[in-house]
GROMACS .gro file of N, CA, C and O in nm:
model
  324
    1UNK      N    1  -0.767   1.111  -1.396
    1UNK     CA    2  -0.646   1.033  -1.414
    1UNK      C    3  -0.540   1.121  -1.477
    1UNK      O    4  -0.569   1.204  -1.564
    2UNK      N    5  -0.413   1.102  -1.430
    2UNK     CA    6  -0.301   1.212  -1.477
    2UNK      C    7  -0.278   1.144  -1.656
    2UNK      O    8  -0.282   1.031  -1.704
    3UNK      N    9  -0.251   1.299  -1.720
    3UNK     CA   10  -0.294   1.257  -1.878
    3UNK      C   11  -0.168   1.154  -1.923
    3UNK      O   12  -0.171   1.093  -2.030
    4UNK      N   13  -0.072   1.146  -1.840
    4UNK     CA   14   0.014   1.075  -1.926
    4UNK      C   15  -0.006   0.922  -1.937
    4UNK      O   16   0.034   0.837  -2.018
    5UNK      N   17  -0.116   0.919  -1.777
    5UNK     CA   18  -0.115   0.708  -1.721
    5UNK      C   19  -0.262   0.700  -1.898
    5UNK      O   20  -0.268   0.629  -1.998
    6UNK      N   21  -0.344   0.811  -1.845
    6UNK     CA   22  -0.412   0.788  -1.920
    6UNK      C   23  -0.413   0.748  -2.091
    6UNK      O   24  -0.480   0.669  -2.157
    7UNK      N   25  -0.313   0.836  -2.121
    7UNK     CA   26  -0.224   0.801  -2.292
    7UNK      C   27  -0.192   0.651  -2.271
    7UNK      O   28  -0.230   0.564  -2.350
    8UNK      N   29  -0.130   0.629  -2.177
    8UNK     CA   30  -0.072   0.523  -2.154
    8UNK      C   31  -0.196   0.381  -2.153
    8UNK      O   32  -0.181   0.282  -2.225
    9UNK      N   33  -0.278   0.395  -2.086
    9UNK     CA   34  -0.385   0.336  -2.090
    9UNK      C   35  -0.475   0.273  -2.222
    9UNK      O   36  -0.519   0.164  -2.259
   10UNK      N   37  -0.473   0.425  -2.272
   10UNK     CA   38  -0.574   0.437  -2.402
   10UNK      C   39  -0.469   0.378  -2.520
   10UNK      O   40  -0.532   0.326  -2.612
   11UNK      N   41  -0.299   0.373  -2.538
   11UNK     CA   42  -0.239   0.275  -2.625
   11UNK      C   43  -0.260   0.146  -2.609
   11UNK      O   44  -0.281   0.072  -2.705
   12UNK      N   45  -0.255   0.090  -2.448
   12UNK     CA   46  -0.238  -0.066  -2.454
   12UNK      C   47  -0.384  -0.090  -2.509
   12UNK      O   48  -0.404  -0.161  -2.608
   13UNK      N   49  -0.486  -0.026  -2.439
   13UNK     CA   50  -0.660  -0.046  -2.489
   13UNK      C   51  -0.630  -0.081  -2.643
   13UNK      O   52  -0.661  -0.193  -2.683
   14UNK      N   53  -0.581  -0.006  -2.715
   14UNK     CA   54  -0.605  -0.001  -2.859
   14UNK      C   55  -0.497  -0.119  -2.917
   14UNK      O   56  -0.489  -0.142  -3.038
   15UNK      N   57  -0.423  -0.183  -2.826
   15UNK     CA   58  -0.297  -0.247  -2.892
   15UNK      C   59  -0.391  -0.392  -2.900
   15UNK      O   60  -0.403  -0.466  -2.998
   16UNK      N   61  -0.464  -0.407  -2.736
   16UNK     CA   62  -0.501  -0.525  -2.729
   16UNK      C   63  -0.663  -0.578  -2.745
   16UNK      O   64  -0.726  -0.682  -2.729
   17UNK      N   65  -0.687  -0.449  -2.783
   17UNK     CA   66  -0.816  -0.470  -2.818
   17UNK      C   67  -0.862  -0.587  -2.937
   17UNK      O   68  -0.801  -0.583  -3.044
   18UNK      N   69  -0.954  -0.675  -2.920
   18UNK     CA   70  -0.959  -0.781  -3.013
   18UNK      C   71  -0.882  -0.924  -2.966
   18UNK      O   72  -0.943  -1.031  -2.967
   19UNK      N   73  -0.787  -0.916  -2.938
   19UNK     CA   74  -0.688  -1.004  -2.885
   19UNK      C   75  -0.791  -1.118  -2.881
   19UNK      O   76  -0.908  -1.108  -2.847
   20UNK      N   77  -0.709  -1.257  -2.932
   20UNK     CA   78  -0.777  -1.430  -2.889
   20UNK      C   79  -0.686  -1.434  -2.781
   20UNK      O   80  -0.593  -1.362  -2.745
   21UNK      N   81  -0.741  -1.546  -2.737
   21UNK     CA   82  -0.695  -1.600  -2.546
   21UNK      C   83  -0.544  -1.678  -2.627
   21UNK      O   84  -0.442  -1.704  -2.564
   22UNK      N   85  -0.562  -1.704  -2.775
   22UNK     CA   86  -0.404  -1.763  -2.793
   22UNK      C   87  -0.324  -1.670  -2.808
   22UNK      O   88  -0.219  -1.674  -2.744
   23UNK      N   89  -0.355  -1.539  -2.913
   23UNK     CA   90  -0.250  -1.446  -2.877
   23UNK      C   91  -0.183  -1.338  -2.761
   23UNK      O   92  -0.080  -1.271  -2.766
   24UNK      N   93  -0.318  -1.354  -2.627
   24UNK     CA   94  -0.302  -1.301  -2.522
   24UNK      C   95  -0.156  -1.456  -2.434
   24UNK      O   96  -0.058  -1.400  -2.385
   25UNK      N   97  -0.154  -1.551  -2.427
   25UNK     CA   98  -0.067  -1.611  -2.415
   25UNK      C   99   0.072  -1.666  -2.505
   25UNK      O  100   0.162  -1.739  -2.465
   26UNK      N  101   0.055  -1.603  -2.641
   26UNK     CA  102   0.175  -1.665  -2.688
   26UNK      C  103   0.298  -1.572  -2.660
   26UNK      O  104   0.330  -1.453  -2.666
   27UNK      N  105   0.345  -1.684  -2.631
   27UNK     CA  106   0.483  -1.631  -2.578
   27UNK      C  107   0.632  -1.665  -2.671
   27UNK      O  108   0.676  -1.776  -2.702
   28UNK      N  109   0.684  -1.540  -2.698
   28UNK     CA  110   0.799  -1.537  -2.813
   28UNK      C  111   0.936  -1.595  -2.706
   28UNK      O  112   0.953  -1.568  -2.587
   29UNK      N  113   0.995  -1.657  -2.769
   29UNK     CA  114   1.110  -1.751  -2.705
   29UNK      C  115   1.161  -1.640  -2.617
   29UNK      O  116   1.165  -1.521  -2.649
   30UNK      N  117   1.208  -1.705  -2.476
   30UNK     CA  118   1.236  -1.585  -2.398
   30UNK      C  119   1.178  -1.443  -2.315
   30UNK      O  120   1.213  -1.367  -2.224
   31UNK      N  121   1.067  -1.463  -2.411
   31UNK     CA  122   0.990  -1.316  -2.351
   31UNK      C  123   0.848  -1.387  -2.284
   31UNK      O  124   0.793  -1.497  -2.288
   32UNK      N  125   0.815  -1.223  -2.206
   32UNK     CA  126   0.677  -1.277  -2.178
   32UNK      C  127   0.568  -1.242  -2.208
   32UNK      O  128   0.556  -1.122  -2.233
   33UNK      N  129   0.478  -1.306  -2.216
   33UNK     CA  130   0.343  -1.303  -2.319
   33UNK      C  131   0.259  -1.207  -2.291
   33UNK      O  132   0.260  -1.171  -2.173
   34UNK      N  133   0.166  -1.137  -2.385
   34UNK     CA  134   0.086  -1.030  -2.355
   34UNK      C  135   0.054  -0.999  -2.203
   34UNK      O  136   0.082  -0.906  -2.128
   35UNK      N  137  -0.035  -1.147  -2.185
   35UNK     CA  138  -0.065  -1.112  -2.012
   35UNK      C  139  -0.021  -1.122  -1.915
   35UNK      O  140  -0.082  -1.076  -1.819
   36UNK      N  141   0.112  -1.190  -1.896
   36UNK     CA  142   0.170  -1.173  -1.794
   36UNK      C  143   0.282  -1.048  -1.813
   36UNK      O  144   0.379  -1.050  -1.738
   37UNK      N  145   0.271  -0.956  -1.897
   37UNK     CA  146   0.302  -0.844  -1.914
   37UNK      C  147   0.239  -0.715  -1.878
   37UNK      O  148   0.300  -0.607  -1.881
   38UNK      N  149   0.090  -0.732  -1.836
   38UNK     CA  150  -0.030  -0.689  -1.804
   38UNK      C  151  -0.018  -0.698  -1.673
   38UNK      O  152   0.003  -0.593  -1.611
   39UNK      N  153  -0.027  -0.814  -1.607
   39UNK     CA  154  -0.014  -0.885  -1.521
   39UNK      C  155   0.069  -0.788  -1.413
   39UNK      O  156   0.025  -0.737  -1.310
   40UNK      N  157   0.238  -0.775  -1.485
   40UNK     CA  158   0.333  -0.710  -1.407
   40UNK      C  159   0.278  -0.589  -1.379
   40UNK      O  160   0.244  -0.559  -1.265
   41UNK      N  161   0.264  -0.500  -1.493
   41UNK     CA  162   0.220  -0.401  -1.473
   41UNK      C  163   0.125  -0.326  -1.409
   41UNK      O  164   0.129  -0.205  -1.388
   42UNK      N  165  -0.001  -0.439  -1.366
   42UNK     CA  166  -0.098  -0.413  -1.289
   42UNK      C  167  -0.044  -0.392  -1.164
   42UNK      O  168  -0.055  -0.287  -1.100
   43UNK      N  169   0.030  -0.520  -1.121
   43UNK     CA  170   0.090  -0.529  -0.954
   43UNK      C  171   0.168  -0.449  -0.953
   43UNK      O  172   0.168  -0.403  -0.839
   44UNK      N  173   0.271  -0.378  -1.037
   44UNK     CA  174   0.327  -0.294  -1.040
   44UNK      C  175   0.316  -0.179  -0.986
   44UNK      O  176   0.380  -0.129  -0.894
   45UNK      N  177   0.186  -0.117  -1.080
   45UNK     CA  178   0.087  -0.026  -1.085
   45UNK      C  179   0.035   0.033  -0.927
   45UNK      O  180   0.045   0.149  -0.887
   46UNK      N  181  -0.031  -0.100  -0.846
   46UNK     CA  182  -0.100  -0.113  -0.736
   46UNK      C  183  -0.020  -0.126  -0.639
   46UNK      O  184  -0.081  -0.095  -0.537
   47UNK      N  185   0.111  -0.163  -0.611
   47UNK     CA  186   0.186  -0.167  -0.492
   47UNK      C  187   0.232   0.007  -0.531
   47UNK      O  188   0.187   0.094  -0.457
   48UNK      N  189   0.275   0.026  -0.589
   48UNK     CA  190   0.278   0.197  -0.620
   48UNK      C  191   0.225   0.292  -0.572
   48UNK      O  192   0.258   0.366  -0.478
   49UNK      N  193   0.111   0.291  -0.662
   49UNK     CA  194   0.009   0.379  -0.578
   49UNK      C  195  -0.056   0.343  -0.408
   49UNK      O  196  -0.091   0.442  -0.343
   50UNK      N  197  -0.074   0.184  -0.330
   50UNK     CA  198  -0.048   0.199  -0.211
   50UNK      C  199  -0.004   0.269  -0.149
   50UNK      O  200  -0.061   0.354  -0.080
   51UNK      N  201   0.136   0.243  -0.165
   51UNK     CA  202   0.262   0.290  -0.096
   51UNK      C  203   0.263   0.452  -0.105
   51UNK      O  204   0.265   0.518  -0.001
   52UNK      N  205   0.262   0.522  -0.245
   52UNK     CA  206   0.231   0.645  -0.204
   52UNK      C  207   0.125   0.688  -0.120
   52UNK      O  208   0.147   0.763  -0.026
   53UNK      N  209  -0.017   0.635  -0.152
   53UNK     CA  210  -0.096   0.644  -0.065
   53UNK      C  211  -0.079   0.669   0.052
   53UNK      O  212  -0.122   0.771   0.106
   54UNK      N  213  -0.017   0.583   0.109
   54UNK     CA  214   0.004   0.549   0.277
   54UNK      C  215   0.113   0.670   0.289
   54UNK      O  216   0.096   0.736   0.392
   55UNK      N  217   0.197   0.705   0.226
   55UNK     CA  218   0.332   0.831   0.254
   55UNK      C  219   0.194   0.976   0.256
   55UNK      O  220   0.156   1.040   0.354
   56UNK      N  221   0.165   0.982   0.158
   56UNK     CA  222   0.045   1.113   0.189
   56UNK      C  223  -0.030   1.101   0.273
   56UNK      O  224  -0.087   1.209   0.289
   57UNK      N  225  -0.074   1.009   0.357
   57UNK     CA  226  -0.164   0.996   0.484
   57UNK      C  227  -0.102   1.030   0.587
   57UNK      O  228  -0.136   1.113   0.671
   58UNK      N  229   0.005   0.954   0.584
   58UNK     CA  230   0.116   1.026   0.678
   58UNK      C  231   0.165   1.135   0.687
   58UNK      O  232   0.209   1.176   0.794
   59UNK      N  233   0.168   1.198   0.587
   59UNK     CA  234   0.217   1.330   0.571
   59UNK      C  235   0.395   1.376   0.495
   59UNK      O  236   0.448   1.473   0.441
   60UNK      N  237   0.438   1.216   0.541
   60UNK     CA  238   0.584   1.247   0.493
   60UNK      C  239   0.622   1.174   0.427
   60UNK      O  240   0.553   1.085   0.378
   61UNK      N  241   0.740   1.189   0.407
   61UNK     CA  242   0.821   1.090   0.316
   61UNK      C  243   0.893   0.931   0.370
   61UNK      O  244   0.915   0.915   0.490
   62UNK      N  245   0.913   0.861   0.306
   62UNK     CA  246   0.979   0.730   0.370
   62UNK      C  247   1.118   0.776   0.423
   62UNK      O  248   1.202   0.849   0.371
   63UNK      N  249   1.116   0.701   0.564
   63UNK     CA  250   1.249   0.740   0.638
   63UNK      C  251   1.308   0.675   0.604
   63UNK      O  252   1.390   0.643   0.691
   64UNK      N  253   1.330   0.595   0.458
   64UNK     CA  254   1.477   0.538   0.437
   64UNK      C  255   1.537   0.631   0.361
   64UNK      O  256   1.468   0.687   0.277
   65UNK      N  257   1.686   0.670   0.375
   65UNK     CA  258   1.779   0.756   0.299
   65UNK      C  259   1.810   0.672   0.157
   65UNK      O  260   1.860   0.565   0.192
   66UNK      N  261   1.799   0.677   0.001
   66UNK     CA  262   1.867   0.639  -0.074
   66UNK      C  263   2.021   0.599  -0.071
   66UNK      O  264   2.107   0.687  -0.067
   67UNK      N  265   2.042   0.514  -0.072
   67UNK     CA  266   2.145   0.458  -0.065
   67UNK      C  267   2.252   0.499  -0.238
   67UNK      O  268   2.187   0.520  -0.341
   68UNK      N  269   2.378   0.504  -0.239
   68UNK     CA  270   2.402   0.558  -0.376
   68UNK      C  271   2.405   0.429  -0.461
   68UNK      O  272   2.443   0.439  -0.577
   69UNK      N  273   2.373   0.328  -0.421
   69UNK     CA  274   2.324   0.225  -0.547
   69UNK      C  275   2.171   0.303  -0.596
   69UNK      O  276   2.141   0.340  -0.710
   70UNK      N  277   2.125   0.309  -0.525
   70UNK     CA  278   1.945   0.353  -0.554
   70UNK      C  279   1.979   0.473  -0.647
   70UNK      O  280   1.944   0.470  -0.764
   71UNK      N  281   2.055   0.589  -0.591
   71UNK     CA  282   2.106   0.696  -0.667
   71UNK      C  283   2.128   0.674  -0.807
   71UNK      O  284   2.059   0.714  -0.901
   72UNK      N  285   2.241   0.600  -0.809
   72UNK     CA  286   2.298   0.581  -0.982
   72UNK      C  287   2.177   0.527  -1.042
   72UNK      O  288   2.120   0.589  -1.132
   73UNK      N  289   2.124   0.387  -0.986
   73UNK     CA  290   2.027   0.339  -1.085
   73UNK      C  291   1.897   0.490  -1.102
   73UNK      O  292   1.893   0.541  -1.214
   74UNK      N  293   1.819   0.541  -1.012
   74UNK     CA  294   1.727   0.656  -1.037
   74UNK      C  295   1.826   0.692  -1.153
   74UNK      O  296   1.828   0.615  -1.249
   75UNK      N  297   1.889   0.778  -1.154
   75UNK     CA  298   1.979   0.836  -1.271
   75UNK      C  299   1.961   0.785  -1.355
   75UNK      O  300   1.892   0.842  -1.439
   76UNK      N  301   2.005   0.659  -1.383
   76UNK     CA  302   2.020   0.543  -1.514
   76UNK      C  303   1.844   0.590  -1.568
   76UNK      O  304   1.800   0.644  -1.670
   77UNK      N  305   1.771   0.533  -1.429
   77UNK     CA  306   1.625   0.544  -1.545
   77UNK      C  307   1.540   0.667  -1.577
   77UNK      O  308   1.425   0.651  -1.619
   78UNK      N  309   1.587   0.775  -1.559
   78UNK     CA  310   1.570   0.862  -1.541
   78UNK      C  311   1.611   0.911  -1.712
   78UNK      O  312   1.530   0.939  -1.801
   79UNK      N  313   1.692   0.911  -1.716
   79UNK     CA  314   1.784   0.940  -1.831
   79UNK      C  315   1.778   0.853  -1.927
   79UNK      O  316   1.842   0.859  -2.032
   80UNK      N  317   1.708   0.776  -1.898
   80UNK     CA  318   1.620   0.628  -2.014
   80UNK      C  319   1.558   0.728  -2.078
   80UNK      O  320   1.611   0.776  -2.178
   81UNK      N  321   1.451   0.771  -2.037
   81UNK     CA  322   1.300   0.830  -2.056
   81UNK      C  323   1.303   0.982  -2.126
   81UNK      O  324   1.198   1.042  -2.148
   0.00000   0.00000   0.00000
């Protein structure tokens, strides 16, 4: 596993380790609760790696051109991090 998913892994392990089924659902006004935070991130996670999947089988890259909305935002999150 690439070391950074793995860091990444081994914090939430340690965040939620222990967790009751009430604090895995409580949800702070507005936000969303441990597991459907999990949740995102899993499907997240898995349509991701698919999709690359399927581009390396193929051999190439997706024939859609970035559009310069796609552009600025990459930038934006890019420059988050």
């Amino acid at each position: 596993m690439n070391p950074h998913l793995q860091r990444a892994l081994q914090a939430m392990e340690a965040e939620t380790r222990g967790m009751t089924r009430e604090q895995w659902l409580r949800r702070p006004r507005g936000k969303w609760c441990a597991a459907e935070i999990v949740e995102h991130l899993s499907r997240a996670f898995s349509s991701t790696s698919k999709l690359l999947g399927r581009h390396l089988s193929e051999g190439k890259p997706s024939t859609a051109r970035p559009s310069l909305k796609h552009r600025v935002l990459n930038t934006i999150v890019i420059g988050m991090s």
